[in-house]
CSV table of C-alpha atoms in Angstrom, one decimal:
chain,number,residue,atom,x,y,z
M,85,UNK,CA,16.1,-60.5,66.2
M,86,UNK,CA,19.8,-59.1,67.0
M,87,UNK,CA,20.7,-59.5,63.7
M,88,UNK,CA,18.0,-56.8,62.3
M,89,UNK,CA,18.5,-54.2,65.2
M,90,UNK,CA,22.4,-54.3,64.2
M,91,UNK,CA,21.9,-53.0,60.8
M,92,UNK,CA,19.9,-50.1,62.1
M,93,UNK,CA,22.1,-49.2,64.9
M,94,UNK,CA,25.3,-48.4,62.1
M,95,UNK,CA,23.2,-45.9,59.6
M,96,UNK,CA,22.5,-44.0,63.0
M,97,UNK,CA,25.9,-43.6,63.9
M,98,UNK,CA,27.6,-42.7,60.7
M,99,UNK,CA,25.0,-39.9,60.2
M,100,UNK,CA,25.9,-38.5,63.8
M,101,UNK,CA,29.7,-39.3,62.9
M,102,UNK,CA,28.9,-37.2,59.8
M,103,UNK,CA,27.2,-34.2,61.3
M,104,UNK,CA,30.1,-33.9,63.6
M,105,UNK,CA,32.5,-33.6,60.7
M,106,UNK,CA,30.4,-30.8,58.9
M,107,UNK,CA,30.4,-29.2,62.8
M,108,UNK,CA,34.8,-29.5,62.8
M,109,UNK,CA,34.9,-27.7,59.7
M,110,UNK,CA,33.2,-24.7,60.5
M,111,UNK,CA,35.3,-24.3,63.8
M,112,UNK,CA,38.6,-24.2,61.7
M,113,UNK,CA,37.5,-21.3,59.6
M,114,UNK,CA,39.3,-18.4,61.0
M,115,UNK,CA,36.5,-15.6,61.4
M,116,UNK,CA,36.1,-13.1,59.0
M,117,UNK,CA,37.6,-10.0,59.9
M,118,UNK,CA,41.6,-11.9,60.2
M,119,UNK,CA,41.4,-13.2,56.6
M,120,UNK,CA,42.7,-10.4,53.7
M,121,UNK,CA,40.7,-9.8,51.2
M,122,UNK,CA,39.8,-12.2,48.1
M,123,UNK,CA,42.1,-11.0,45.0
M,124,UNK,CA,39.6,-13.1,42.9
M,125,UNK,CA,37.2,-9.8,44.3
M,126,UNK,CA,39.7,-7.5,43.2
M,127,UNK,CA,40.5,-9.1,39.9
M,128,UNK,CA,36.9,-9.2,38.9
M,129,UNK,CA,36.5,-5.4,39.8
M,130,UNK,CA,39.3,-4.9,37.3
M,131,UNK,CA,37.9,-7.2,34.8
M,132,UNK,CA,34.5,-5.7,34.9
M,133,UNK,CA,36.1,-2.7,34.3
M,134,UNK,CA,37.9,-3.6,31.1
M,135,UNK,CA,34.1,-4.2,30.2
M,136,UNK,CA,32.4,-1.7,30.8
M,137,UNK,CA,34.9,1.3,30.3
M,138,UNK,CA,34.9,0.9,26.4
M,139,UNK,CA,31.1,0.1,26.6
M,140,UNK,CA,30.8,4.0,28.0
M,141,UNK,CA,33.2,6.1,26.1
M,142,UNK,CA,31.5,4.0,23.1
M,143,UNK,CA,27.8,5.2,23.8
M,144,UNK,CA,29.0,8.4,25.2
M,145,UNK,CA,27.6,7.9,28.5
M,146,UNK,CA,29.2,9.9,31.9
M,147,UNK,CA,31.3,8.3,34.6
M,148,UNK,CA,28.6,7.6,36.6
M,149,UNK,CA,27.9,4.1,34.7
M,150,UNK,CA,31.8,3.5,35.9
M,151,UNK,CA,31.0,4.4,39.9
M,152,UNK,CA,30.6,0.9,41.0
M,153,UNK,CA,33.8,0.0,40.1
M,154,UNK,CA,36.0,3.2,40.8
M,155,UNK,CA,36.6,5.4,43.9
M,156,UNK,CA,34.3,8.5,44.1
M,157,UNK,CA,37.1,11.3,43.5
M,158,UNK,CA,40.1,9.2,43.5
M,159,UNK,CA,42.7,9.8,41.3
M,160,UNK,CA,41.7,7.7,39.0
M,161,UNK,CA,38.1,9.1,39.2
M,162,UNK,CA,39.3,12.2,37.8
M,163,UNK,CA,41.3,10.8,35.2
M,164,UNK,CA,39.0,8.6,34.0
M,165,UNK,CA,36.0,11.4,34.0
M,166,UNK,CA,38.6,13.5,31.8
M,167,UNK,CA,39.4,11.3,29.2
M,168,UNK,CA,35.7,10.3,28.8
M,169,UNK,CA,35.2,14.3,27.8
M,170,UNK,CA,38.2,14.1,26.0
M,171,UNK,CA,37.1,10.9,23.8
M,172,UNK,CA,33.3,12.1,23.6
M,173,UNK,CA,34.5,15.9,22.1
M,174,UNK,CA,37.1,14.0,19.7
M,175,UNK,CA,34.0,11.4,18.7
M,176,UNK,CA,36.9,8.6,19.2
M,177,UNK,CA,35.9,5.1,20.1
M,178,UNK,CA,38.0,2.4,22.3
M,179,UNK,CA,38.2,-1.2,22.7
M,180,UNK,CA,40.6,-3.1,24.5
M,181,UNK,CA,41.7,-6.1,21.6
M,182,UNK,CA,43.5,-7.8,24.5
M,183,UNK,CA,43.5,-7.5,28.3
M,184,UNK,CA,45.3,-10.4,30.6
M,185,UNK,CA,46.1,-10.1,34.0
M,186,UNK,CA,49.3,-11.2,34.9
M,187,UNK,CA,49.8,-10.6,38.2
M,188,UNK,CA,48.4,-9.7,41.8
M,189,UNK,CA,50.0,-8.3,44.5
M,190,UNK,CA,48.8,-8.1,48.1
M,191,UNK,CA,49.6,-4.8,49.1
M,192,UNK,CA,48.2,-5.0,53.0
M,193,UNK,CA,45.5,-1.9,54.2
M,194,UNK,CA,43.0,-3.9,51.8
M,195,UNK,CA,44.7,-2.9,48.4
M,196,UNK,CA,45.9,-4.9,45.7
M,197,UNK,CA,48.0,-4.0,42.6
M,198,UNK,CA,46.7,-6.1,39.3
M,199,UNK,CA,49.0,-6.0,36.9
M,200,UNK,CA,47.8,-5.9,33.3
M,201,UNK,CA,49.0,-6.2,29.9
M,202,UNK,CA,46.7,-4.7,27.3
M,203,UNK,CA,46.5,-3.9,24.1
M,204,UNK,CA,44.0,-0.7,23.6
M,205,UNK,CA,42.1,0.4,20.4
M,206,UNK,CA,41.5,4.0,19.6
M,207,UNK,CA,39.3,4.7,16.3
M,208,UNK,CA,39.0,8.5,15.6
M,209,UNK,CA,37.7,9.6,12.3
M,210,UNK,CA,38.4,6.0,10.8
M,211,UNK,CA,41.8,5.4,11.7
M,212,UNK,CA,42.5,2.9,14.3
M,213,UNK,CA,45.7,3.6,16.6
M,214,UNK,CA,46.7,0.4,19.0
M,215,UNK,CA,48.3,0.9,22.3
M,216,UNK,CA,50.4,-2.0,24.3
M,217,UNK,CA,50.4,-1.4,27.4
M,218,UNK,CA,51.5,-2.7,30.8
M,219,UNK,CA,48.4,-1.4,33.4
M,220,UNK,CA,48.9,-1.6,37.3
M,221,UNK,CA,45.3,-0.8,38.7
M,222,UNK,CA,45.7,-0.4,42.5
M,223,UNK,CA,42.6,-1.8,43.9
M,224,UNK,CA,41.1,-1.5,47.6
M,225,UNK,CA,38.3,-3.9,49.0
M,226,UNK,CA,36.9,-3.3,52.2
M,227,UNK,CA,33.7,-2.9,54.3
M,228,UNK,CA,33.6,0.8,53.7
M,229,UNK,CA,35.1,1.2,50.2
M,230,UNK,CA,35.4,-1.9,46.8
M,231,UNK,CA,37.0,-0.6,43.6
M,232,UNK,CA,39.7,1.0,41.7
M,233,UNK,CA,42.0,3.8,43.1
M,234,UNK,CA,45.0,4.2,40.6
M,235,UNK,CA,46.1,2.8,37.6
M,236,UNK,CA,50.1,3.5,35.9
M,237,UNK,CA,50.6,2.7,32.2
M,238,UNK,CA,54.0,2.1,31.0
């Protein structure tokens, strides 16, 4: 009779054994508001806009379609909102043949820099002009405020 209560008694205590393990991790996890932000946040922001961007100077569509990514009336807002009316009035069409991020750079105060090497297709009246480019989009993810600030092109 020992020998069958035995074989009971060690499933039992593994499983607490177990439980107590998944209970350790969770208390190791800093909490939230100590950790920096995820870049992989930031570099999706800037990914997603590599997307979309060409997507709405292509159909003509306003800067609104471009809002979840960018800062309402940032700098690059503005800039990005001109050259939209820009490509629209000059019926030009983009597409970026390349786009690779190369680096990211914590910054502190929730920004990062992404640095970018792409290779940008204009096509106005059938003639396609390519652009390489090296792209740092400054990028600031916080509670309050996610998505692109800046960008400099060299």
């Amino acid at each position: 009779k020992e020998d069958g209560k035995k074989p009971e008694e060690k499933p039992v205590g593994e499983n607490k054994e177990d439980e107590n393990k998944e209970d350790e991790v969770k208390e190791d996890q800093p909490p939230e508001e100590t950790v920096k932000p995820d870049s992989a946040y930031a570099e999706e922001l800037v990914n997603n806009f590599s997307i979309l961007y060409p997507i709405t100077v292509n159909s003509g569509r306003t800067i609104e379609v471009l809002e979840q990514l960018i800062i309402k009336d940032s700098d690059f807002y503005n800039e990005i909102k001109k050259q939209l009316d820009s490509y629209k009035k000059d019926n030009t069409t983009i597409n970026f043949t390349s786009f690779l991020i190369q680096d990211t750079n914590y910054l502190g105060n929730q920004q990062f820099d992404i640095k970018v090497s792409q290779e940008l297709e204009e096509t106005k009246a059938g003639k396609s002009n390519t652009k390489k480019q090296t792209a740092v989009y400054r990028v600031i993810v916080s509670k309050n405020k996610i998505g692109i600030i800046s960008v400099k092109v060299n």
